[in-house]
Amino acid sequence: MFGLKGPSGFSRFSTAEEVTQGIDGSGLTAIVTGASSGIGTETARVLALRGVHVVMAIRNMSAGREAREAILKQNPTAKVDAMELDLSSIASINNFASDFKSSGLPLNVLINNAGILATPYILSKDKIELQFATNHVGHFHLTNLLLETMKKSACESSKEGRIVNVSSRRHQFSYHEGIRFDKINNQSGYNGLSAYGQSKLANVLHSNELTRRLKEDGAEITANSVHPGAIATNIFRHHSFFSGLANIFGKYVLKNVHQGAATTCYVALHPQIEGISGKYFVDSNLTEPSSQANDPQLGHKLWDFTAHLIKENSPRTHQDS
């Protein structure tokens, strides 16, 4: 609360550059979703600064090109590519994964960062509630499609693969049942903030269940979730109340993007995190999530439910190879 350093040596005021100082990421390739603005751009910039080859996975290619050019202007030797990805569309995710695998690039780090907050009730192209589709289902599907590539990269490089799900402290404020399995697409009872909390709870549950499965497979890949903090970015664009508060009080209580990207970059690159999986980080320190987020039965049920949802709404089965 007062910016005191935790056991990691970092605090809420630490920046992404500070938490990765001295780390050499050369030889690593990372995908960062939602990298065309906010903490996504800053995450991509700092990873590239540390020598990581960054693939910016973005919905708005025009904004993505601008973000990429800004990174290259500051760091001309940066390895940064931009590829189109709409996480609310199963077809777009299939195409992205196929194109990435065709590139022959390895994949060491997957940062599931993209997100939308408190939208009005809208269904995605695949007829799934938009926040759940974008924030959880899309990242779940993307991760599964790229998992074999990550396993192969970890094996060939002898370097641990890392998956980072950007969640939120709002995961504690989902609907009372946690995940509305029987009403996931219902407009009745829909609340924008609760739906956001539901999707962020799903991010933590996904990381935890994925950890269990990776350990079962003996894969050298970790999966963790993070809360970046309250940050004054365009994620508030669908909620005028929070947008107004951010404009008035932002500089006093909100993090800037340099601080907001810190925990993601810490979990993605720092040697302190080696071998740690299925955990939740806030301000670059280990923190306990909600009891619902730690419920293994809920995580297992969500995994099966999400896989079925994708199969039901996908034009065809798309498997990793």
Short mmCIF file of C-alpha atoms in Angstrom, two decimals:
data_model
loop_
_atom_site.label_atom_id
_atom_site.label_comp_id
_atom_site.label_asym_id
_atom_site.label_seq_id
_atom_site.Cartn_x
_atom_site.Cartn_y
_atom_site.Cartn_z
CA MET A 1 0.00 0.00 0.00
CA PHE A 2 2.83 2.39 0.86
CA GLY A 3 5.18 1.15 -1.83
CA LEU A 4 7.33 -0.91 0.54
CA LYS A 5 9.47 -3.53 -1.15
CA GLY A 6 8.32 -7.13 -0.83
CA PRO A 7 10.43 -10.32 -0.61
CA SER A 8 11.30 -10.02 -4.31
CA GLY A 9 13.00 -6.69 -3.68
CA PHE A 10 10.39 -4.82 -5.72
CA SER A 11 7.28 -2.77 -4.93
CA ARG A 12 4.20 -1.25 -6.58
CA PHE A 13 6.40 1.66 -7.70
CA SER A 14 8.95 -0.56 -9.48
CA THR A 15 8.99 -0.21 -13.26
CA ALA A 16 9.27 -2.88 -15.92
CA GLU A 17 12.81 -1.73 -16.72
CA GLU A 18 13.80 -1.92 -13.05
CA VAL A 19 12.50 -5.46 -12.48
CA THR A 20 14.35 -6.73 -15.57
CA GLN A 21 17.58 -4.78 -15.07
CA GLY A 22 20.61 -6.89 -16.04
CA ILE A 23 18.54 -9.74 -17.51
CA ASP A 24 19.66 -11.02 -20.91
CA GLY A 25 16.69 -12.23 -22.93
CA SER A 26 18.54 -12.74 -26.19
CA GLY A 27 17.69 -16.05 -27.80
CA LEU A 28 14.12 -15.93 -26.45
CA THR A 29 10.97 -15.33 -28.50
CA ALA A 30 7.82 -13.97 -26.88
CA ILE A 31 4.27 -13.33 -28.04
CA VAL A 32 2.50 -10.41 -26.32
CA THR A 33 -1.23 -10.08 -27.02
CA GLY A 34 -2.81 -6.63 -26.94
CA ALA A 35 0.57 -5.02 -27.56
CA SER A 36 -0.66 -2.02 -29.54
CA SER A 37 -1.36 0.16 -26.48
CA GLY A 38 -1.00 0.57 -22.72
CA ILE A 39 0.89 -2.01 -20.69
CA GLY A 40 0.98 -4.34 -23.69
CA THR A 41 3.15 -1.91 -25.63
CA GLU A 42 5.35 -1.28 -22.59
CA THR A 43 5.74 -5.02 -22.01
CA ALA A 44 6.78 -5.49 -25.64
CA ARG A 45 9.19 -2.53 -25.45
CA VAL A 46 10.95 -3.73 -22.29
CA LEU A 47 11.19 -7.35 -23.44
CA ALA A 48 12.74 -6.14 -26.71
CA LEU A 49 15.09 -3.91 -24.71
CA ARG A 50 16.32 -7.06 -22.91
CA GLY A 51 17.03 -8.76 -26.23
CA VAL A 52 13.84 -10.82 -26.60
CA HIS A 53 12.40 -11.25 -30.09
CA VAL A 54 8.86 -9.95 -29.57
CA VAL A 55 5.83 -10.78 -31.69
CA MET A 56 3.09 -8.22 -31.03
CA ALA A 57 -0.27 -9.95 -31.48
CA ILE A 58 -2.75 -7.18 -32.19
CA ARG A 59 -6.29 -6.60 -33.42
CA ASN A 60 -5.71 -3.08 -34.79
CA MET A 61 -2.79 -3.41 -37.21
CA SER A 62 -2.57 0.33 -37.82
CA ALA A 63 -2.10 1.03 -34.10
CA GLY A 64 0.23 -1.95 -33.90
CA ARG A 65 2.49 -0.62 -36.64
CA GLU A 66 2.69 2.73 -34.85
CA ALA A 67 3.61 1.02 -31.56
CA ARG A 68 6.25 -1.08 -33.33
CA GLU A 69 7.75 1.96 -35.03
CA ALA A 70 7.92 3.80 -31.70
CA ILE A 71 9.81 0.87 -30.15
CA LEU A 72 12.23 0.72 -33.08
CA LYS A 73 12.78 4.48 -33.01
CA GLN A 74 13.93 4.23 -29.40
CA ASN A 75 15.76 0.91 -29.89
CA PRO A 76 16.81 0.43 -33.55
CA THR A 77 18.26 -3.04 -32.89
CA ALA A 78 15.03 -4.36 -31.34
CA LYS A 79 13.54 -7.51 -32.85
CA VAL A 80 9.84 -6.72 -33.03
CA ASP A 81 7.18 -8.08 -35.39
CA ALA A 82 3.45 -7.39 -35.57
CA MET A 83 0.83 -10.00 -36.45
CA GLU A 84 -2.94 -9.66 -36.58
CA LEU A 85 -5.00 -11.34 -33.88
CA ASP A 86 -8.60 -10.81 -32.81
CA LEU A 87 -9.04 -12.76 -29.57
CA SER A 88 -12.83 -12.59 -29.79
CA SER A 89 -12.74 -14.67 -32.98
CA ILE A 90 -11.88 -18.37 -32.99
CA ALA A 91 -11.14 -18.19 -36.73
CA SER A 92 -8.69 -15.31 -36.20
CA ILE A 93 -6.91 -17.23 -33.43
CA ASN A 94 -6.67 -20.30 -35.67
CA ASN A 95 -5.14 -18.19 -38.45
CA PHE A 96 -2.68 -16.48 -36.12
CA ALA A 97 -1.47 -19.76 -34.62
CA SER A 98 -1.11 -21.31 -38.08
CA ASP A 99 0.86 -18.30 -39.40
CA PHE A 100 3.10 -18.21 -36.33
CA LYS A 101 3.93 -21.90 -36.58
CA SER A 102 4.60 -21.50 -40.30
CA SER A 103 7.19 -18.81 -39.48
CA GLY A 104 9.40 -21.44 -37.86
CA LEU A 105 10.07 -19.23 -34.86
CA PRO A 106 10.47 -20.82 -31.43
CA LEU A 107 8.20 -19.71 -28.59
CA ASN A 108 9.62 -19.34 -25.10
CA VAL A 109 7.26 -16.82 -23.52
CA LEU A 110 3.52 -16.33 -24.09
CA ILE A 111 2.01 -13.26 -22.46
CA ASN A 112 -1.80 -13.30 -22.55
CA ASN A 113 -2.23 -9.58 -21.91
CA ALA A 114 -5.07 -8.32 -24.12
CA GLY A 115 -8.33 -7.48 -22.41
CA ILE A 116 -11.51 -5.44 -22.41
CA LEU A 117 -13.33 -4.13 -19.34
CA ALA A 118 -16.96 -3.57 -18.38
CA THR A 119 -18.43 -3.58 -21.87
CA PRO A 120 -22.17 -3.38 -22.40
CA TYR A 121 -23.74 -6.79 -23.11
CA ILE A 122 -22.39 -7.89 -26.50
CA LEU A 123 -21.86 -11.29 -28.11
CA SER A 124 -18.67 -12.06 -30.04
CA LYS A 125 -18.63 -13.23 -33.67
CA ASP A 126 -18.81 -16.76 -32.25
CA LYS A 127 -21.88 -15.86 -30.14
CA ILE A 128 -19.99 -15.88 -26.81
CA GLU A 129 -20.33 -13.03 -24.28
CA LEU A 130 -17.61 -10.61 -25.41
CA GLN A 131 -15.58 -10.19 -22.20
CA PHE A 132 -15.50 -13.92 -21.52
CA ALA A 133 -14.67 -14.57 -25.19
CA THR A 134 -11.84 -12.03 -25.40
CA ASN A 135 -10.32 -12.18 -21.94
CA HIS A 136 -10.53 -15.92 -21.33
CA VAL A 137 -11.73 -18.14 -24.19
CA GLY A 138 -9.47 -16.51 -26.78
CA HIS A 139 -6.36 -16.81 -24.62
CA PHE A 140 -7.26 -20.37 -23.61
CA HIS A 141 -7.55 -21.38 -27.27
CA LEU A 142 -4.40 -19.51 -28.31
CA THR A 143 -2.40 -21.14 -25.51
CA ASN A 144 -3.58 -24.63 -26.44
CA LEU A 145 -2.74 -24.12 -30.11
CA LEU A 146 0.79 -22.93 -29.28
CA LEU A 147 1.56 -25.36 -26.46
CA GLU A 148 3.36 -27.97 -28.58
CA THR A 149 5.54 -25.22 -30.08
CA MET A 150 6.41 -24.06 -26.56
CA LYS A 151 7.21 -27.61 -25.42
CA LYS A 152 9.47 -28.13 -28.44
CA SER A 153 11.22 -24.76 -27.84
CA ALA A 154 11.80 -25.54 -24.16
CA CYS A 155 13.26 -28.92 -25.06
CA GLU A 156 15.54 -27.63 -27.83
CA SER A 157 16.77 -24.55 -25.94
CA SER A 158 16.95 -26.15 -22.48
CA LYS A 159 15.24 -22.98 -21.27
CA GLU A 160 12.03 -23.01 -19.26
CA GLY A 161 8.98 -21.79 -21.16
CA ARG A 162 6.75 -19.30 -19.41
CA ILE A 163 3.06 -18.47 -19.83
CA VAL A 164 1.77 -15.32 -18.13
CA ASN A 165 -1.95 -14.62 -17.85
CA VAL A 166 -2.71 -10.99 -17.07
CA SER A 167 -5.63 -11.19 -14.65
CA SER A 168 -6.84 -8.53 -12.20
CA ARG A 169 -7.68 -8.05 -8.56
CA ARG A 170 -11.26 -7.82 -9.86
CA HIS A 171 -11.18 -11.64 -10.08
CA GLN A 172 -12.36 -11.47 -6.47
CA PHE A 173 -15.55 -9.72 -7.60
CA SER A 174 -17.06 -12.09 -10.12
CA TYR A 175 -20.68 -13.24 -9.94
CA HIS A 176 -21.40 -14.97 -6.61
CA GLU A 177 -21.16 -18.42 -8.22
CA GLY A 178 -17.78 -17.55 -9.72
CA ILE A 179 -18.37 -18.74 -13.29
CA ARG A 180 -21.92 -18.63 -14.67
CA PHE A 181 -21.58 -21.93 -16.53
CA ASP A 182 -25.31 -22.25 -17.28
CA LYS A 183 -25.79 -18.56 -18.08
CA ILE A 184 -22.50 -17.62 -19.72
CA ASN A 185 -24.22 -15.90 -22.66
CA ASN A 186 -27.39 -14.73 -20.90
CA GLN A 187 -28.25 -11.07 -21.07
CA SER A 188 -30.52 -11.53 -18.05
CA GLY A 189 -28.53 -10.69 -14.91
CA TYR A 190 -25.56 -9.44 -16.93
CA ASN A 191 -23.38 -6.90 -15.14
CA GLY A 192 -20.38 -5.42 -16.97
CA LEU A 193 -18.07 -5.33 -13.95
CA SER A 194 -19.11 -8.76 -12.66
CA ALA A 195 -18.59 -10.20 -16.15
CA TYR A 196 -15.12 -8.65 -16.20
CA GLY A 197 -14.43 -10.18 -12.76
CA GLN A 198 -15.65 -13.54 -14.08
CA SER A 199 -13.25 -13.41 -17.03
CA LYS A 200 -10.35 -12.44 -14.74
CA LEU A 201 -11.20 -15.27 -12.32
CA ALA A 202 -11.11 -17.57 -15.35
CA ASN A 203 -7.57 -16.32 -16.12
CA VAL A 204 -6.29 -17.45 -12.71
CA LEU A 205 -8.18 -20.75 -12.84
CA HIS A 206 -6.75 -21.35 -16.33
CA SER A 207 -3.17 -20.78 -15.11
CA ASN A 208 -3.65 -23.15 -12.20
CA GLU A 209 -5.28 -25.98 -14.17
CA LEU A 210 -2.72 -25.54 -16.97
CA THR A 211 0.05 -25.87 -14.36
CA ARG A 212 -1.41 -29.18 -13.18
CA ARG A 213 -1.56 -30.51 -16.75
CA LEU A 214 1.95 -29.33 -17.64
CA LYS A 215 3.39 -31.01 -14.54
CA GLU A 216 1.51 -34.19 -15.44
CA ASP A 217 3.13 -34.07 -18.90
CA GLY A 218 6.57 -33.32 -17.49
CA ALA A 219 6.75 -30.17 -19.63
CA GLU A 220 9.38 -27.56 -18.77
CA ILE A 221 6.81 -24.75 -18.91
CA THR A 222 5.36 -22.65 -16.11
CA ALA A 223 2.01 -20.83 -16.05
CA ASN A 224 1.29 -17.97 -13.69
CA SER A 225 -1.20 -15.11 -13.41
CA VAL A 226 -0.62 -11.49 -12.46
CA HIS A 227 -2.53 -8.41 -11.36
CA PRO A 228 -0.83 -5.44 -13.05
CA GLY A 229 -2.46 -2.89 -10.75
CA ALA A 230 -4.91 -0.11 -11.49
CA ILE A 231 -3.47 1.75 -14.45
CA ALA A 232 -4.68 4.79 -16.37
CA THR A 233 -5.03 3.17 -19.82
CA ASN A 234 -7.77 2.95 -22.45
CA ILE A 235 -9.14 -0.24 -20.85
CA PHE A 236 -11.58 2.09 -19.03
CA ARG A 237 -13.06 3.28 -22.33
CA HIS A 238 -16.32 1.31 -21.91
CA HIS A 239 -16.98 2.57 -18.37
CA SER A 240 -17.47 6.33 -18.11
CA PHE A 241 -17.53 6.35 -14.28
CA PHE A 242 -14.09 4.75 -13.95
CA SER A 243 -12.78 6.72 -16.90
CA GLY A 244 -13.84 9.93 -15.13
CA LEU A 245 -12.21 8.85 -11.86
CA ALA A 246 -9.03 7.93 -13.70
CA ASN A 247 -8.87 11.36 -15.31
CA ILE A 248 -9.38 13.16 -12.00
CA PHE A 249 -7.43 11.04 -9.52
CA GLY A 250 -5.25 8.94 -11.80
CA LYS A 251 -1.92 10.58 -11.03
CA TYR A 252 -2.47 10.10 -7.30
CA VAL A 253 -3.70 6.49 -7.06
CA LEU A 254 -3.08 4.76 -10.38
CA LYS A 255 0.12 3.28 -11.72
CA ASN A 256 1.67 4.56 -14.91
CA VAL A 257 2.28 2.09 -17.76
CA HIS A 258 5.96 1.67 -16.79
CA GLN A 259 4.86 0.45 -13.34
CA GLY A 260 1.83 -1.39 -14.73
CA ALA A 261 3.93 -3.63 -16.98
CA ALA A 262 6.42 -4.45 -14.21
CA THR A 263 4.78 -7.56 -12.73
CA THR A 264 4.20 -9.10 -16.16
CA CYS A 265 7.84 -8.53 -17.18
CA TYR A 266 9.06 -9.80 -13.80
CA VAL A 267 7.15 -13.07 -14.08
CA ALA A 268 8.09 -13.45 -17.76
CA LEU A 269 11.85 -12.98 -17.37
CA HIS A 270 13.18 -12.86 -13.82
CA PRO A 271 15.32 -15.80 -12.61
CA GLN A 272 13.59 -15.63 -9.21
CA ILE A 273 10.51 -17.15 -10.88
CA GLU A 274 12.27 -20.21 -12.30
CA GLY A 275 10.28 -23.36 -11.56
CA ILE A 276 7.41 -21.45 -9.94
CA SER A 277 4.04 -22.25 -11.50
CA GLY A 278 0.35 -21.94 -10.70
CA LYS A 279 0.90 -18.81 -8.64
CA TYR A 280 -0.56 -15.29 -8.56
CA PHE A 281 1.61 -12.16 -8.45
CA VAL A 282 0.86 -8.56 -7.49
CA ASP A 283 3.45 -5.76 -7.50
CA SER A 284 6.13 -8.28 -8.56
CA ASN A 285 5.54 -10.35 -5.41
CA LEU A 286 3.72 -13.59 -4.66
CA THR A 287 0.17 -13.01 -3.37
CA GLU A 288 -2.76 -15.25 -2.54
CA PRO A 289 -5.72 -15.02 -4.95
CA SER A 290 -9.34 -15.57 -3.89
CA SER A 291 -10.51 -18.94 -2.56
CA GLN A 292 -12.53 -19.47 -5.76
CA ALA A 293 -9.37 -18.93 -7.83
CA ASN A 294 -7.66 -21.68 -5.82
CA ASP A 295 -10.50 -24.18 -6.28
CA PRO A 296 -9.10 -27.09 -8.35
CA GLN A 297 -12.55 -28.54 -9.08
CA LEU A 298 -13.71 -25.18 -10.45
CA GLY A 299 -10.56 -24.95 -12.57
CA HIS A 300 -11.07 -28.45 -13.99
CA LYS A 301 -14.72 -27.74 -14.74
CA LEU A 302 -13.82 -24.45 -16.43
CA TRP A 303 -11.21 -26.19 -18.62
CA ASP A 304 -13.72 -28.76 -19.89
CA PHE A 305 -16.43 -26.11 -20.29
CA THR A 306 -14.14 -23.80 -22.31
CA ALA A 307 -12.88 -26.62 -24.55
CA HIS A 308 -16.50 -27.62 -25.26
CA LEU A 309 -17.47 -23.98 -25.95
CA ILE A 310 -14.66 -23.67 -28.51
CA LYS A 311 -15.53 -26.97 -30.17
CA GLU A 312 -19.20 -25.97 -30.34
CA ASN A 313 -18.49 -22.57 -31.88
CA SER A 314 -15.53 -23.42 -34.08
CA PRO A 315 -16.10 -23.88 -37.81
CA ARG A 316 -13.64 -26.79 -37.71
CA THR A 317 -11.29 -28.49 -35.28
CA HIS A 318 -7.84 -26.86 -35.32
CA GLN A 319 -5.12 -28.89 -33.68
CA ASP A 320 -1.49 -28.03 -32.97
CA SER A 321 1.09 -29.95 -34.93
#
